mmCIF file of the C-alpha atoms, coordinates in Angstrom:
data_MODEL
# 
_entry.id   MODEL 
# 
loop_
_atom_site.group_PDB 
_atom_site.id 
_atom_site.type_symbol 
_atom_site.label_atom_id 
_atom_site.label_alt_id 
_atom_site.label_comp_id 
_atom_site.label_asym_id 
_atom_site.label_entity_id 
_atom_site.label_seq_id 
_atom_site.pdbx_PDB_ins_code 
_atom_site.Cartn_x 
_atom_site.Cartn_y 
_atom_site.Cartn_z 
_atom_site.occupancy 
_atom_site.B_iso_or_equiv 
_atom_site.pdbx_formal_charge 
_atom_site.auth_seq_id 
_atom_site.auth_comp_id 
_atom_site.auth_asym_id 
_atom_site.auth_atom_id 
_atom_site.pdbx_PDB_model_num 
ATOM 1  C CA . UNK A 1 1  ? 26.033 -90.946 134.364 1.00 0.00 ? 1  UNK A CA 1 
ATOM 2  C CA . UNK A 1 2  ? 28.831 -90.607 132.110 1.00 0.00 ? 2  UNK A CA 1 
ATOM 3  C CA . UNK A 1 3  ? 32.328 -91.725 132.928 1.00 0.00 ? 3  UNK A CA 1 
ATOM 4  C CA . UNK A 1 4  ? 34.510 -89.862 134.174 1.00 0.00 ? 4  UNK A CA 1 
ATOM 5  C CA . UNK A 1 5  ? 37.409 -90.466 131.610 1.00 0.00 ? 5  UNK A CA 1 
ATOM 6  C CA . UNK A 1 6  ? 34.655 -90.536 128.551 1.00 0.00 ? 6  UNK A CA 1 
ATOM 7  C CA . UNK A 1 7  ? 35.109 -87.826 126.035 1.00 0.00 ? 7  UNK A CA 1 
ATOM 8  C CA . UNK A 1 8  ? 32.331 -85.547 125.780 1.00 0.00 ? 8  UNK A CA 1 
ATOM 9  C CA . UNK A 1 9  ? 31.117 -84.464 122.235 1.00 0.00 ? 9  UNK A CA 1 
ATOM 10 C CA . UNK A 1 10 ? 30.113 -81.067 122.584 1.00 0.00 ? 10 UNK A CA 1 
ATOM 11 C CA . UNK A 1 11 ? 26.824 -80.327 123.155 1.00 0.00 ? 11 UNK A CA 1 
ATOM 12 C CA . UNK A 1 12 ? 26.167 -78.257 119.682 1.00 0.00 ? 12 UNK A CA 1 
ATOM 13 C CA . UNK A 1 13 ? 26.982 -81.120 117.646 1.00 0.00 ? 13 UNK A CA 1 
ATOM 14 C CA . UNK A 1 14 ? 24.721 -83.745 119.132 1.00 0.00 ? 14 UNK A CA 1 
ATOM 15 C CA . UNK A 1 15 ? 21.451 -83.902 116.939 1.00 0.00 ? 15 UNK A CA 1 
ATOM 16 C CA . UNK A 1 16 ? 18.105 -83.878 119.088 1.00 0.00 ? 16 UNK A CA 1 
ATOM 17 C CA . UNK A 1 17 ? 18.171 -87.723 119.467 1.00 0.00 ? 17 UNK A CA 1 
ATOM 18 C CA . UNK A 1 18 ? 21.703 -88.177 121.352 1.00 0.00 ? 18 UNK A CA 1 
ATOM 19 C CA . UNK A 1 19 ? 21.176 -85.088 122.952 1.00 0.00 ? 19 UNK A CA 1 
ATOM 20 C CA . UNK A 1 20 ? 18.098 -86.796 124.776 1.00 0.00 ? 20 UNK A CA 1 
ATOM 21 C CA . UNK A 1 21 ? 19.649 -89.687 125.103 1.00 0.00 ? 21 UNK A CA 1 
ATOM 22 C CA . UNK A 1 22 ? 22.337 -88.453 127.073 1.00 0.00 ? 22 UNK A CA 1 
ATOM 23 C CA . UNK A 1 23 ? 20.127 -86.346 129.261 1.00 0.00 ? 23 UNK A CA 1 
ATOM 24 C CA . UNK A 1 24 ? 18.190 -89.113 129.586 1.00 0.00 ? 24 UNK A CA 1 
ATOM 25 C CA . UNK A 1 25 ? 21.169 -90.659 131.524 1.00 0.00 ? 25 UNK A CA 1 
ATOM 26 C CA . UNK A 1 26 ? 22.006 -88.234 133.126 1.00 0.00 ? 26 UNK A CA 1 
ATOM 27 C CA . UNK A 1 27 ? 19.150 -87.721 134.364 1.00 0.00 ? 27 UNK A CA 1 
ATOM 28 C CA . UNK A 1 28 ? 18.875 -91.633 135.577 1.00 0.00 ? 28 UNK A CA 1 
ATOM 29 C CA . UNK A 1 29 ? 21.967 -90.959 137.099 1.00 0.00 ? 29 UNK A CA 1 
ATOM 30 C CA . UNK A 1 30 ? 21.603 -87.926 139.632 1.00 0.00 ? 30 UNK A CA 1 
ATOM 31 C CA . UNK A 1 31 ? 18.332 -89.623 140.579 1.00 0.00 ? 31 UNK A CA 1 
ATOM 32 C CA . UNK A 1 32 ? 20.252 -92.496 141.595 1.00 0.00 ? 32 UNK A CA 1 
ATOM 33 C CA . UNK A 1 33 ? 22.038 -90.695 144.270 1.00 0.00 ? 33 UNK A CA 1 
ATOM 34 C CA . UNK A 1 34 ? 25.540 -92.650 143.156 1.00 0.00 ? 34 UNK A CA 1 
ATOM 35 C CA . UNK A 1 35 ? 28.706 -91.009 142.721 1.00 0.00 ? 35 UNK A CA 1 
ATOM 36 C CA . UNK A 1 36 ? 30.311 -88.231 144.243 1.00 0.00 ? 36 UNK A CA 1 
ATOM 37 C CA . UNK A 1 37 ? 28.900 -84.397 145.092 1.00 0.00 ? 37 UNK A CA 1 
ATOM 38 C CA . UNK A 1 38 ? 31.807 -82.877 142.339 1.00 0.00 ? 38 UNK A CA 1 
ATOM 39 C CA . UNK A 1 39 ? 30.414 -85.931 139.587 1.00 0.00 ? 39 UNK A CA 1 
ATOM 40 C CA . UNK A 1 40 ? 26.993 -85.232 139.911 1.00 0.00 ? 40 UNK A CA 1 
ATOM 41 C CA . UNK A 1 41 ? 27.502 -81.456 139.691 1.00 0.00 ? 41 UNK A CA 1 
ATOM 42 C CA . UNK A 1 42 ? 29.634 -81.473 136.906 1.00 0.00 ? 42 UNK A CA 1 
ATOM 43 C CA . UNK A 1 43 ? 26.869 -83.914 135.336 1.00 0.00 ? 43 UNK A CA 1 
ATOM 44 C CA . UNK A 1 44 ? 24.283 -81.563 136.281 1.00 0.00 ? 44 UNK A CA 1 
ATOM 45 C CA . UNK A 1 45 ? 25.884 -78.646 134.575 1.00 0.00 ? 45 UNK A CA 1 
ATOM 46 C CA . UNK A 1 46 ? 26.059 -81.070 131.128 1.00 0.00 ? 46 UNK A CA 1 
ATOM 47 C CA . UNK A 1 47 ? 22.699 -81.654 131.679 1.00 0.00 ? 47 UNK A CA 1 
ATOM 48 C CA . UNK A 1 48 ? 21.489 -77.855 131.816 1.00 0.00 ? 48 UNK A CA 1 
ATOM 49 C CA . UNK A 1 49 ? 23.244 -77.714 128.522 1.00 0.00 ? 49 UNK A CA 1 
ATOM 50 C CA . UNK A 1 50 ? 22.112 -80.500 127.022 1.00 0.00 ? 50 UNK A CA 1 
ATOM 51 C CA . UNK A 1 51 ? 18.515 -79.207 127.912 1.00 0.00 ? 51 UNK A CA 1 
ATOM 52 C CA . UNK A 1 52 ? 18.764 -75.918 126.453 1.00 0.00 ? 52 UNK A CA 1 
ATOM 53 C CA . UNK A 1 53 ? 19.568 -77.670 123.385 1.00 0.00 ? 53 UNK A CA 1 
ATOM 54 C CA . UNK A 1 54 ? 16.742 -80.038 122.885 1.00 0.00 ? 54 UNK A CA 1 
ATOM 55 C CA . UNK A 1 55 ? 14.730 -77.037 123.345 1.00 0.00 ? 55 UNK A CA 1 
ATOM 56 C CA . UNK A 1 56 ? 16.610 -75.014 120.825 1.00 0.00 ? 56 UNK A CA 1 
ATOM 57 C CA . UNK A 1 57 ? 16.041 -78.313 118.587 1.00 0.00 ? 57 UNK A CA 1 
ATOM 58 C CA . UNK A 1 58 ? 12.325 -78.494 119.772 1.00 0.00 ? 58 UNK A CA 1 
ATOM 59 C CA . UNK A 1 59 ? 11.997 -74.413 118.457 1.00 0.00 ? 59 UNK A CA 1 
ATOM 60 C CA . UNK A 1 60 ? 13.609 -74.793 115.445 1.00 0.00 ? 60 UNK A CA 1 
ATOM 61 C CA . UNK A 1 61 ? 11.112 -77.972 114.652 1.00 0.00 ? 61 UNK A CA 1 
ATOM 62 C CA . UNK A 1 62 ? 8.520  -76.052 115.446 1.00 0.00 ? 62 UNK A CA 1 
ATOM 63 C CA . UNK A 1 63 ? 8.854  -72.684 113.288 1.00 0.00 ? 63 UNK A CA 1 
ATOM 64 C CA . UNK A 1 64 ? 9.148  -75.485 110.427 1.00 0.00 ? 64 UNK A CA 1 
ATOM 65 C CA . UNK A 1 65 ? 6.134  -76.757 111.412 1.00 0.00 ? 65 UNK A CA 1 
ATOM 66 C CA . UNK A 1 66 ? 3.858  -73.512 111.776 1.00 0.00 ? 66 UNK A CA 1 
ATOM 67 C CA . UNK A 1 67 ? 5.586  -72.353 108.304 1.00 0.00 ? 67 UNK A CA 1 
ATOM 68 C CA . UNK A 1 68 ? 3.427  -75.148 106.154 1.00 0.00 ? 68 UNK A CA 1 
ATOM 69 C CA . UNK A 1 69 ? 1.511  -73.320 104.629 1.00 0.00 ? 69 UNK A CA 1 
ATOM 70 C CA . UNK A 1 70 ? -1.519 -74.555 101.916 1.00 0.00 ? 70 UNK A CA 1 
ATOM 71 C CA . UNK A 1 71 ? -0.690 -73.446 98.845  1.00 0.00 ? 71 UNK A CA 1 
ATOM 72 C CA . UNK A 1 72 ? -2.360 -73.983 95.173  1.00 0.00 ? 72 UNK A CA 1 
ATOM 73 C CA . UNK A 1 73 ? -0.063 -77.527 94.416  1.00 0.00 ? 73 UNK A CA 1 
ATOM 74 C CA . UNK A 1 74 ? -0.931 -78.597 97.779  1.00 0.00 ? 74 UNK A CA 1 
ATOM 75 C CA . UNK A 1 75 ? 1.468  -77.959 101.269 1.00 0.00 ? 75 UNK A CA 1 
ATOM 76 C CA . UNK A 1 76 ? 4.710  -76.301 100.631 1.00 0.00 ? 76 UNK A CA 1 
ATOM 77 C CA . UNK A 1 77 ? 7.067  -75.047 103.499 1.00 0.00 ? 77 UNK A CA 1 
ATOM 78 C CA . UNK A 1 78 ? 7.798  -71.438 103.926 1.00 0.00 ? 78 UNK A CA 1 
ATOM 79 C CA . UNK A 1 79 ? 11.504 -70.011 104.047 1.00 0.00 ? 79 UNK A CA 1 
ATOM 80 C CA . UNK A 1 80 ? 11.907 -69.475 107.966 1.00 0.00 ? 80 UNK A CA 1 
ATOM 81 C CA . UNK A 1 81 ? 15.348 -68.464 108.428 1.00 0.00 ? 81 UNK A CA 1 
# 
């Protein structure tokens, strides 16, 4: 778990890798059963967020990956936004 006096980035500008990371702890940390009932909620709340944005990261990956397309000079990405 986090500290309590640690300054949080917010969650939009963590790439995918600290993102997990941090949930990752988090995680570690509620199963732990340490720390107070308002910590681990407040942890558990950073978590949901930090969640939704791995999988935001994860679907983003993803369209990039199913837009390769073969083309006559070999595989070239397609324009997906």
């Amino acid at each position: 778990m986090p500290a309590e006096n640690a300054v949080e980035r917010p969650v939009d500008r963590l790439s995918f890798e600290e993102a997990l990371a941090e949930l990752e702890t988090i995680v570690r940390g509620l199963e732990s059963g340490k720390g107070d009932l308002a910590r681990a909620i407040a942890d558990y709340e950073r978590g949901a967020l930090l969640r939704r944005h791995c999988e935001s990261r994860l679907a983003e990956a993803e369209a990039k990956v199913q837009a390769i397309v073969e083309g006559p000079n070999g595989p070239s990405l397609r324009n997906v936004d």
